[in-house]
């Protein structure tokens, strides 16, 4: 119920009682009659902004009673008394009608948001908190207000080849990119179980996106043109991490407080560029992963976040200055640092996936 919730912040709960008492006092003691009628008339309408429908109706009844009592006490004619009560009653009924409409719309909106969030989370389910020797944490901030997800994606699962993770970014942002997100995540879930190498896995994602793009071309549900992706593989022992970069921001390795950016030596093209699977030699780079090390995967909503002066966010500095070692704390601290850097502005979809090796 967005409307009433906002109103409760702006309108104090004492406003309706004060209007009621002030209206009666003005009617009784003002030098001219009817001074208090405007206050009494709007009592129920203001009450509807902060109280329930029933309490607002009680305020409307009290306002009508106050108008009648003050008119009778001051000795006004019966016609004047009827006019006073009728005026307050009509405005109170209008206020209660508006209150009923707002409550009904708020309920419908709450239901719609719940359904929409459930549907979006079905497209991009939250990863498990523990996978093999890894502790996993994720954060997602969609650029489009009211959306749970946008054009960023991630997934992680155990496979016969080890633990495999994906983080990616669809060209564009917002809900229009969700179609490509659903295709990429679904293809990863299936292909990660069968592709023997990360290069083959990336090629399968390429083909899946190209096929779906061809099916939806020139339709209202057309998917975006390409997806940057970072594929990660960690053996069951957890002592190494293999990375394949398809045009995505590189991951960051945290080791003993130091932050190392794992830049690719031979970055490949993004997925689904329209050129088909990558024709170059597979470049899968392997790095050591010691106990308590963390691998931080991000999207360009983090690396390209700007402050009001136009300066980019420094990810290694943001991670290195935390002194944190736990996956969930690292993810939360990074998102908080980016939000403070941008002044709370949602410039792009932002996704963070942290993989921390246990002792």
Tab-separated table of C-alpha atoms in Angstrom:
chain	number	residue	atom	x	y	z
A	1	UNK	CA	0.000	0.000	0.000
A	2	UNK	CA	2.335	2.640	-1.271
A	3	UNK	CA	0.069	5.680	-1.020
A	4	UNK	CA	-0.940	5.341	2.652
A	5	UNK	CA	2.585	4.334	3.662
A	6	UNK	CA	4.035	7.512	2.187
A	7	UNK	CA	1.287	9.632	3.682
A	8	UNK	CA	1.928	8.254	7.154
A	9	UNK	CA	5.405	9.695	7.025
A	10	UNK	CA	4.183	13.169	6.095
A	11	UNK	CA	0.964	13.518	8.100
A	12	UNK	CA	1.242	13.155	11.902
A	13	UNK	CA	-1.278	10.963	13.669
A	14	UNK	CA	-2.393	13.890	15.844
A	15	UNK	CA	-3.550	15.930	12.828
A	16	UNK	CA	-7.115	14.517	12.638
A	17	UNK	CA	-7.850	14.976	16.391
A	18	UNK	CA	-6.431	18.505	16.240
A	19	UNK	CA	-8.621	19.343	13.242
A	20	UNK	CA	-11.673	17.976	15.048
A	21	UNK	CA	-11.049	19.893	18.261
A	22	UNK	CA	-9.979	23.015	16.380
A	23	UNK	CA	-13.115	22.970	14.245
A	24	UNK	CA	-15.416	22.679	17.261
A	25	UNK	CA	-13.510	25.399	19.127
A	26	UNK	CA	-13.647	27.722	16.129
A	27	UNK	CA	-17.393	27.197	15.783
A	28	UNK	CA	-17.942	27.926	19.464
A	29	UNK	CA	-15.637	30.868	20.049
A	30	UNK	CA	-15.008	32.519	16.679
A	31	UNK	CA	-16.573	35.988	16.210
A	32	UNK	CA	-18.471	34.713	13.152
A	33	UNK	CA	-20.221	31.348	12.623
A	34	UNK	CA	-18.965	28.635	10.284
A	35	UNK	CA	-15.264	29.318	10.959
A	36	UNK	CA	-14.802	25.732	12.091
A	37	UNK	CA	-16.698	24.016	9.292
A	38	UNK	CA	-13.690	23.685	6.909
A	39	UNK	CA	-11.658	22.063	9.673
A	40	UNK	CA	-14.444	19.659	10.595
A	41	UNK	CA	-15.130	18.812	6.958
A	42	UNK	CA	-11.550	17.763	6.207
A	43	UNK	CA	-11.077	15.777	9.437
A	44	UNK	CA	-12.204	12.459	7.951
A	45	UNK	CA	-10.235	13.029	4.732
A	46	UNK	CA	-7.000	13.686	6.649
A	47	UNK	CA	-7.710	10.729	8.950
A	48	UNK	CA	-7.860	8.501	5.888
A	49	UNK	CA	-4.219	9.340	5.177
A	50	UNK	CA	-2.955	7.897	8.450
A	51	UNK	CA	-5.676	5.667	9.932
A	52	UNK	CA	-7.724	2.674	8.815
A	53	UNK	CA	-11.063	3.006	7.053
A	54	UNK	CA	-13.067	2.298	10.216
A	55	UNK	CA	-11.212	4.846	12.316
A	56	UNK	CA	-11.543	7.391	9.505
A	57	UNK	CA	-15.313	6.759	9.488
A	58	UNK	CA	-15.398	7.353	13.254
A	59	UNK	CA	-13.641	10.676	12.742
A	60	UNK	CA	-16.236	11.574	10.099
A	61	UNK	CA	-19.066	10.710	12.492
A	62	UNK	CA	-17.394	12.725	15.260
A	63	UNK	CA	-17.006	15.713	12.932
A	64	UNK	CA	-20.719	15.606	12.031
A	65	UNK	CA	-21.623	15.349	15.713
A	66	UNK	CA	-19.289	18.235	16.532
A	67	UNK	CA	-20.861	20.421	13.842
A	68	UNK	CA	-24.359	19.632	15.141
A	69	UNK	CA	-23.426	20.207	18.774
A	70	UNK	CA	-21.694	23.527	18.144
A	71	UNK	CA	-24.609	24.749	15.990
A	72	UNK	CA	-27.109	23.796	18.695
A	73	UNK	CA	-24.980	25.311	21.479
A	74	UNK	CA	-24.631	28.656	19.689
A	75	UNK	CA	-28.400	28.745	19.063
A	76	UNK	CA	-28.361	28.709	15.274
A	77	UNK	CA	-31.579	27.874	13.461
A	78	UNK	CA	-32.446	24.295	12.613
A	79	UNK	CA	-31.900	24.964	8.909
A	80	UNK	CA	-28.378	26.221	9.653
A	81	UNK	CA	-27.732	23.172	11.833
A	82	UNK	CA	-28.868	20.867	9.009
A	83	UNK	CA	-26.702	22.737	6.509
A	84	UNK	CA	-23.618	22.455	8.753
A	85	UNK	CA	-24.037	18.735	9.309
A	86	UNK	CA	-24.820	18.076	5.638
A	87	UNK	CA	-21.705	19.940	4.498
A	88	UNK	CA	-19.451	18.022	6.879
A	89	UNK	CA	-21.144	14.732	6.000
A	90	UNK	CA	-20.739	15.161	2.246
A	91	UNK	CA	-17.029	15.992	2.492
A	92	UNK	CA	-16.495	13.135	4.961
A	93	UNK	CA	-18.183	10.669	2.612
A	94	UNK	CA	-16.019	11.860	-0.271
A	95	UNK	CA	-12.939	11.390	1.898
A	96	UNK	CA	-14.025	7.880	2.880
A	97	UNK	CA	-14.667	6.995	-0.771
A	98	UNK	CA	-11.156	8.163	-1.679
A	99	UNK	CA	-9.790	6.159	1.246
A	100	UNK	CA	-11.574	3.029	0.005
A	101	UNK	CA	-10.217	3.506	-3.524
A	102	UNK	CA	-6.657	4.027	-2.293
A	103	UNK	CA	-6.808	0.968	-0.043
A	104	UNK	CA	-8.151	-1.217	-2.849
A	105	UNK	CA	-5.535	0.009	-5.315
A	106	UNK	CA	-2.812	-0.446	-2.705
A	107	UNK	CA	-3.907	-4.027	-2.121
A	108	UNK	CA	-3.976	-4.748	-5.860
A	109	UNK	CA	-0.525	-3.194	-6.258
A	110	UNK	CA	0.888	-5.258	-3.392
A	111	UNK	CA	-0.462	-8.448	-4.960
A	112	UNK	CA	0.907	-7.500	-8.379
A	113	UNK	CA	4.355	-6.713	-6.955
A	114	UNK	CA	4.423	-10.013	-5.086
A	115	UNK	CA	3.539	-11.955	-8.226
A	116	UNK	CA	6.018	-9.975	-10.334
A	117	UNK	CA	8.853	-10.520	-7.872
A	118	UNK	CA	8.096	-14.246	-7.681
A	119	UNK	CA	8.105	-14.465	-11.483
A	120	UNK	CA	11.363	-12.546	-11.751
A	121	UNK	CA	13.012	-14.685	-9.086
A	122	UNK	CA	11.894	-17.782	-10.973
A	123	UNK	CA	13.952	-16.452	-13.890
A	124	UNK	CA	16.957	-15.691	-11.660
A	125	UNK	CA	16.751	-17.796	-8.480
A	126	UNK	CA	18.967	-16.954	-5.538
A	127	UNK	CA	22.090	-19.148	-5.442
A	128	UNK	CA	22.717	-21.542	-2.541
A	129	UNK	CA	24.728	-20.155	0.366
A	130	UNK	CA	27.119	-23.133	0.357
A	131	UNK	CA	28.423	-25.069	-2.634
A	132	UNK	CA	31.150	-27.637	-1.944
A	133	UNK	CA	34.032	-25.869	-0.164
A	134	UNK	CA	32.642	-22.442	-1.070
A	135	UNK	CA	30.461	-19.967	0.772
A	136	UNK	CA	28.349	-17.989	-1.686
A	137	UNK	CA	26.766	-14.538	-1.336
A	138	UNK	CA	24.925	-12.481	-3.915
A	139	UNK	CA	23.441	-9.006	-4.252
A	140	UNK	CA	21.296	-7.603	-7.053
A	141	UNK	CA	20.168	-4.006	-7.546
A	142	UNK	CA	18.007	-3.431	-10.619
A	143	UNK	CA	18.231	-0.091	-12.391
A	144	UNK	CA	14.484	0.011	-13.001
A	145	UNK	CA	12.590	0.998	-9.868
A	146	UNK	CA	10.121	-1.640	-8.731
A	147	UNK	CA	11.943	-4.475	-10.517
A	148	UNK	CA	13.665	-7.331	-8.708
A	149	UNK	CA	15.973	-8.119	-11.635
A	150	UNK	CA	17.071	-6.496	-14.865
A	151	UNK	CA	19.719	-7.226	-17.466
A	152	UNK	CA	22.358	-8.749	-15.170
A	153	UNK	CA	22.502	-12.462	-14.430
A	154	UNK	CA	24.406	-15.022	-12.412
A	155	UNK	CA	24.196	-18.706	-11.540
A	156	UNK	CA	26.273	-21.324	-9.741
A	157	UNK	CA	25.978	-25.097	-9.500
A	158	UNK	CA	27.939	-28.268	-8.860
A	159	UNK	CA	28.681	-30.311	-11.972
A	160	UNK	CA	30.682	-33.445	-12.843
A	161	UNK	CA	33.522	-31.087	-13.804
A	162	UNK	CA	33.517	-29.128	-10.542
A	163	UNK	CA	31.719	-26.045	-9.334
A	164	UNK	CA	30.774	-23.770	-12.211
A	165	UNK	CA	29.560	-20.196	-11.985
A	166	UNK	CA	28.343	-17.647	-14.492
A	167	UNK	CA	27.927	-13.912	-14.254
A	168	UNK	CA	26.811	-11.854	-17.224
A	169	UNK	CA	25.327	-8.626	-18.448
A	170	UNK	CA	22.809	-8.270	-21.252
A	171	UNK	CA	23.197	-5.242	-23.491
A	172	UNK	CA	20.775	-2.638	-22.196
A	173	UNK	CA	19.003	-2.714	-18.877
A	174	UNK	CA	15.601	-3.015	-17.318
A	175	UNK	CA	12.808	-5.502	-17.884
A	176	UNK	CA	13.318	-5.755	-21.665
A	177	UNK	CA	16.603	-7.544	-21.009
A	178	UNK	CA	14.973	-10.180	-18.788
A	179	UNK	CA	14.159	-12.368	-21.823
A	180	UNK	CA	17.845	-12.748	-22.627
A	181	UNK	CA	18.590	-13.359	-18.941
A	182	UNK	CA	16.119	-16.256	-18.833
A	183	UNK	CA	17.634	-17.827	-21.961
A	184	UNK	CA	21.237	-17.465	-20.759
A	185	UNK	CA	20.571	-18.812	-17.251
A	186	UNK	CA	18.488	-21.721	-18.566
A	187	UNK	CA	21.143	-22.635	-21.127
A	188	UNK	CA	23.858	-22.488	-18.464
A	189	UNK	CA	21.914	-24.755	-16.110
A	190	UNK	CA	21.678	-27.405	-18.822
A	191	UNK	CA	25.040	-27.042	-20.579
A	192	UNK	CA	27.143	-26.807	-17.401
A	193	UNK	CA	26.373	-30.472	-16.710
A	194	UNK	CA	27.638	-31.694	-20.092
A	195	UNK	CA	30.225	-29.307	-21.601
A	196	UNK	CA	33.708	-30.675	-20.786
A	197	UNK	CA	35.428	-27.264	-20.896
A	198	UNK	CA	34.472	-23.680	-20.211
A	199	UNK	CA	35.137	-22.849	-23.846
A	200	UNK	CA	32.641	-25.492	-24.965
A	201	UNK	CA	30.212	-24.262	-22.337
A	202	UNK	CA	30.485	-20.708	-23.689
A	203	UNK	CA	29.903	-21.977	-27.232
A	204	UNK	CA	26.730	-23.749	-26.118
A	205	UNK	CA	25.476	-20.548	-24.505
A	206	UNK	CA	26.323	-18.740	-27.742
A	207	UNK	CA	24.253	-21.132	-29.799
A	208	UNK	CA	21.319	-21.055	-27.374
A	209	UNK	CA	21.159	-17.266	-27.437
A	210	UNK	CA	21.484	-17.156	-31.238
A	211	UNK	CA	18.706	-19.704	-31.701
A	212	UNK	CA	16.346	-17.914	-29.338
A	213	UNK	CA	17.206	-14.551	-30.842
A	214	UNK	CA	16.315	-15.894	-34.281
A	215	UNK	CA	12.975	-17.210	-33.046
A	216	UNK	CA	12.018	-13.923	-31.418
A	217	UNK	CA	13.392	-11.551	-34.047
A	218	UNK	CA	10.915	-8.837	-35.071
A	219	UNK	CA	8.574	-9.801	-32.232
A	220	UNK	CA	7.547	-7.751	-29.215
A	221	UNK	CA	9.522	-10.164	-27.032
A	222	UNK	CA	12.742	-9.737	-29.026
A	223	UNK	CA	15.838	-10.355	-26.891
A	224	UNK	CA	18.847	-8.073	-26.689
A	225	UNK	CA	21.758	-8.504	-29.092
A	226	UNK	CA	24.659	-9.730	-26.962
A	227	UNK	CA	25.633	-10.800	-23.478
A	228	UNK	CA	28.992	-10.274	-21.805
A	229	UNK	CA	29.826	-13.266	-19.648
A	230	UNK	CA	32.394	-14.557	-17.194
A	231	UNK	CA	32.584	-18.317	-16.665
A	232	UNK	CA	34.303	-19.765	-13.606
A	233	UNK	CA	35.207	-23.330	-12.678
A	234	UNK	CA	36.508	-24.497	-9.279
A	235	UNK	CA	37.418	-28.136	-8.575
A	236	UNK	CA	35.895	-29.965	-5.600
A	237	UNK	CA	39.115	-29.369	-3.650
A	238	UNK	CA	38.674	-25.615	-4.127
A	239	UNK	CA	42.408	-24.993	-4.544
A	240	UNK	CA	42.259	-23.369	-8.007
A	241	UNK	CA	39.891	-21.241	-10.056
A	242	UNK	CA	39.691	-21.333	-13.858
A	243	UNK	CA	38.268	-18.295	-15.633
A	244	UNK	CA	37.025	-17.734	-19.171
A	245	UNK	CA	36.175	-14.128	-20.015
A	246	UNK	CA	33.762	-13.303	-22.839
A	247	UNK	CA	33.916	-9.515	-22.868
A	248	UNK	CA	32.940	-9.106	-19.200
A	249	UNK	CA	34.520	-7.060	-16.370
A	250	UNK	CA	37.241	-9.239	-14.782
A	251	UNK	CA	36.828	-10.863	-11.361
A	252	UNK	CA	38.740	-9.798	-8.272
A	253	UNK	CA	40.677	-12.171	-6.031
A	254	UNK	CA	41.032	-11.250	-2.367
A	255	UNK	CA	44.056	-12.899	-0.725
A	256	UNK	CA	45.323	-11.881	2.721
A	257	UNK	CA	43.798	-8.412	2.397
A	258	UNK	CA	45.255	-7.808	-1.078
A	259	UNK	CA	42.958	-7.365	-4.079
A	260	UNK	CA	44.118	-8.727	-7.429
A	261	UNK	CA	42.222	-7.971	-10.630
A	262	UNK	CA	42.283	-11.096	-12.816
A	263	UNK	CA	42.477	-9.350	-16.167
A	264	UNK	CA	42.213	-11.730	-19.146
A	265	UNK	CA	45.307	-12.011	-21.318
A	266	UNK	CA	43.186	-12.795	-24.402
A	267	UNK	CA	39.592	-11.604	-23.872
A	268	UNK	CA	37.068	-13.039	-26.313
A	269	UNK	CA	33.934	-11.583	-27.850
A	270	UNK	CA	30.676	-11.445	-25.871
A	271	UNK	CA	28.073	-14.152	-26.280
A	272	UNK	CA	25.504	-13.996	-29.077
A	273	UNK	CA	27.126	-11.223	-31.102
A	274	UNK	CA	25.620	-12.628	-34.281
A	275	UNK	CA	28.988	-14.078	-35.282
A	276	UNK	CA	28.272	-17.508	-33.886
A	277	UNK	CA	30.587	-19.403	-31.510
A	278	UNK	CA	34.032	-17.963	-30.846
A	279	UNK	CA	36.567	-18.960	-33.535
A	280	UNK	CA	39.674	-18.200	-31.488
A	281	UNK	CA	41.726	-20.568	-29.382
A	282	UNK	CA	40.174	-21.351	-26.000
A	283	UNK	CA	41.788	-19.212	-23.322
A	284	UNK	CA	40.987	-20.585	-19.893
A	285	UNK	CA	43.248	-19.090	-17.255
A	286	UNK	CA	43.810	-20.832	-13.921
A	287	UNK	CA	44.765	-19.133	-10.661
A	288	UNK	CA	45.434	-20.492	-7.151
A	289	UNK	CA	42.658	-20.183	-4.573
A	290	UNK	CA	43.910	-20.479	-1.004
A	291	UNK	CA	41.746	-21.101	2.061
A	292	UNK	CA	39.830	-17.951	3.101
A	293	UNK	CA	40.383	-16.415	-0.338
A	294	UNK	CA	37.392	-14.767	-2.009
A	295	UNK	CA	36.570	-14.420	-5.673
A	296	UNK	CA	34.343	-11.404	-6.352
A	297	UNK	CA	32.385	-11.384	-9.616
A	298	UNK	CA	30.697	-8.123	-10.607
A	299	UNK	CA	28.909	-6.506	-13.532
A	300	UNK	CA	29.571	-3.119	-15.090
A	301	UNK	CA	26.990	-1.586	-12.769
A	302	UNK	CA	29.829	-1.775	-10.242
A	303	UNK	CA	32.892	-1.067	-12.378
A	304	UNK	CA	31.264	1.815	-14.278
A	305	UNK	CA	29.461	3.442	-11.348
A	306	UNK	CA	30.156	7.182	-11.308
A	307	UNK	CA	30.033	9.766	-8.577
A	308	UNK	CA	28.477	13.229	-9.173
A	309	UNK	CA	31.859	14.422	-10.531
A	310	UNK	CA	31.927	11.657	-13.154
A	311	UNK	CA	34.713	9.592	-11.565
A	312	UNK	CA	34.469	5.809	-11.779
A	313	UNK	CA	34.200	3.636	-8.699
A	314	UNK	CA	37.517	2.002	-7.723
A	315	UNK	CA	36.620	-1.635	-7.069
A	316	UNK	CA	40.010	-2.781	-5.653
A	317	UNK	CA	40.047	0.162	-3.282
A	318	UNK	CA	36.447	-0.455	-2.260
A	319	UNK	CA	37.170	-4.117	-1.544
A	320	UNK	CA	40.601	-3.687	-0.011
A	321	UNK	CA	39.456	-1.074	2.470
A	322	UNK	CA	36.804	-3.278	4.066
A	323	UNK	CA	39.080	-5.727	5.883
A	324	UNK	CA	36.241	-8.260	5.618
A	325	UNK	CA	36.654	-11.947	4.892
A	326	UNK	CA	33.133	-13.388	4.926
A	327	UNK	CA	31.277	-13.678	1.612
A	328	UNK	CA	28.022	-12.079	2.754
A	329	UNK	CA	29.792	-9.183	4.445
A	330	UNK	CA	31.924	-8.543	1.364
A	331	UNK	CA	28.905	-8.485	-0.947
A	332	UNK	CA	26.977	-6.159	1.340
A	333	UNK	CA	29.938	-3.821	1.851
A	334	UNK	CA	30.618	-3.574	-1.890
A	335	UNK	CA	27.020	-2.699	-2.776
A	336	UNK	CA	26.923	-0.153	0.055
A	337	UNK	CA	30.164	1.444	-1.140
A	338	UNK	CA	28.857	1.721	-4.725
A	339	UNK	CA	25.569	3.201	-3.514
A	340	UNK	CA	27.398	5.826	-1.456
A	341	UNK	CA	29.717	6.586	-4.397
A	342	UNK	CA	26.814	7.266	-6.758
A	343	UNK	CA	24.767	9.170	-4.188
A	344	UNK	CA	22.066	6.511	-4.269
A	345	UNK	CA	21.396	6.917	-8.005
A	346	UNK	CA	20.540	3.729	-9.936
A	347	UNK	CA	22.685	4.191	-13.013
A	348	UNK	CA	22.645	0.589	-14.242
A	349	UNK	CA	21.732	-2.906	-13.121
A	350	UNK	CA	24.264	-4.071	-10.545
A	351	UNK	CA	25.057	-7.676	-9.619
A	352	UNK	CA	27.659	-9.034	-7.199
A	353	UNK	CA	28.525	-12.708	-6.652
A	354	UNK	CA	31.111	-13.580	-3.990
A	355	UNK	CA	32.682	-17.055	-3.711
A	356	UNK	CA	34.764	-17.608	-0.550
A	357	UNK	CA	36.763	-20.769	0.030
A	358	UNK	CA	36.464	-22.244	3.504
A	359	UNK	CA	39.288	-23.168	5.846
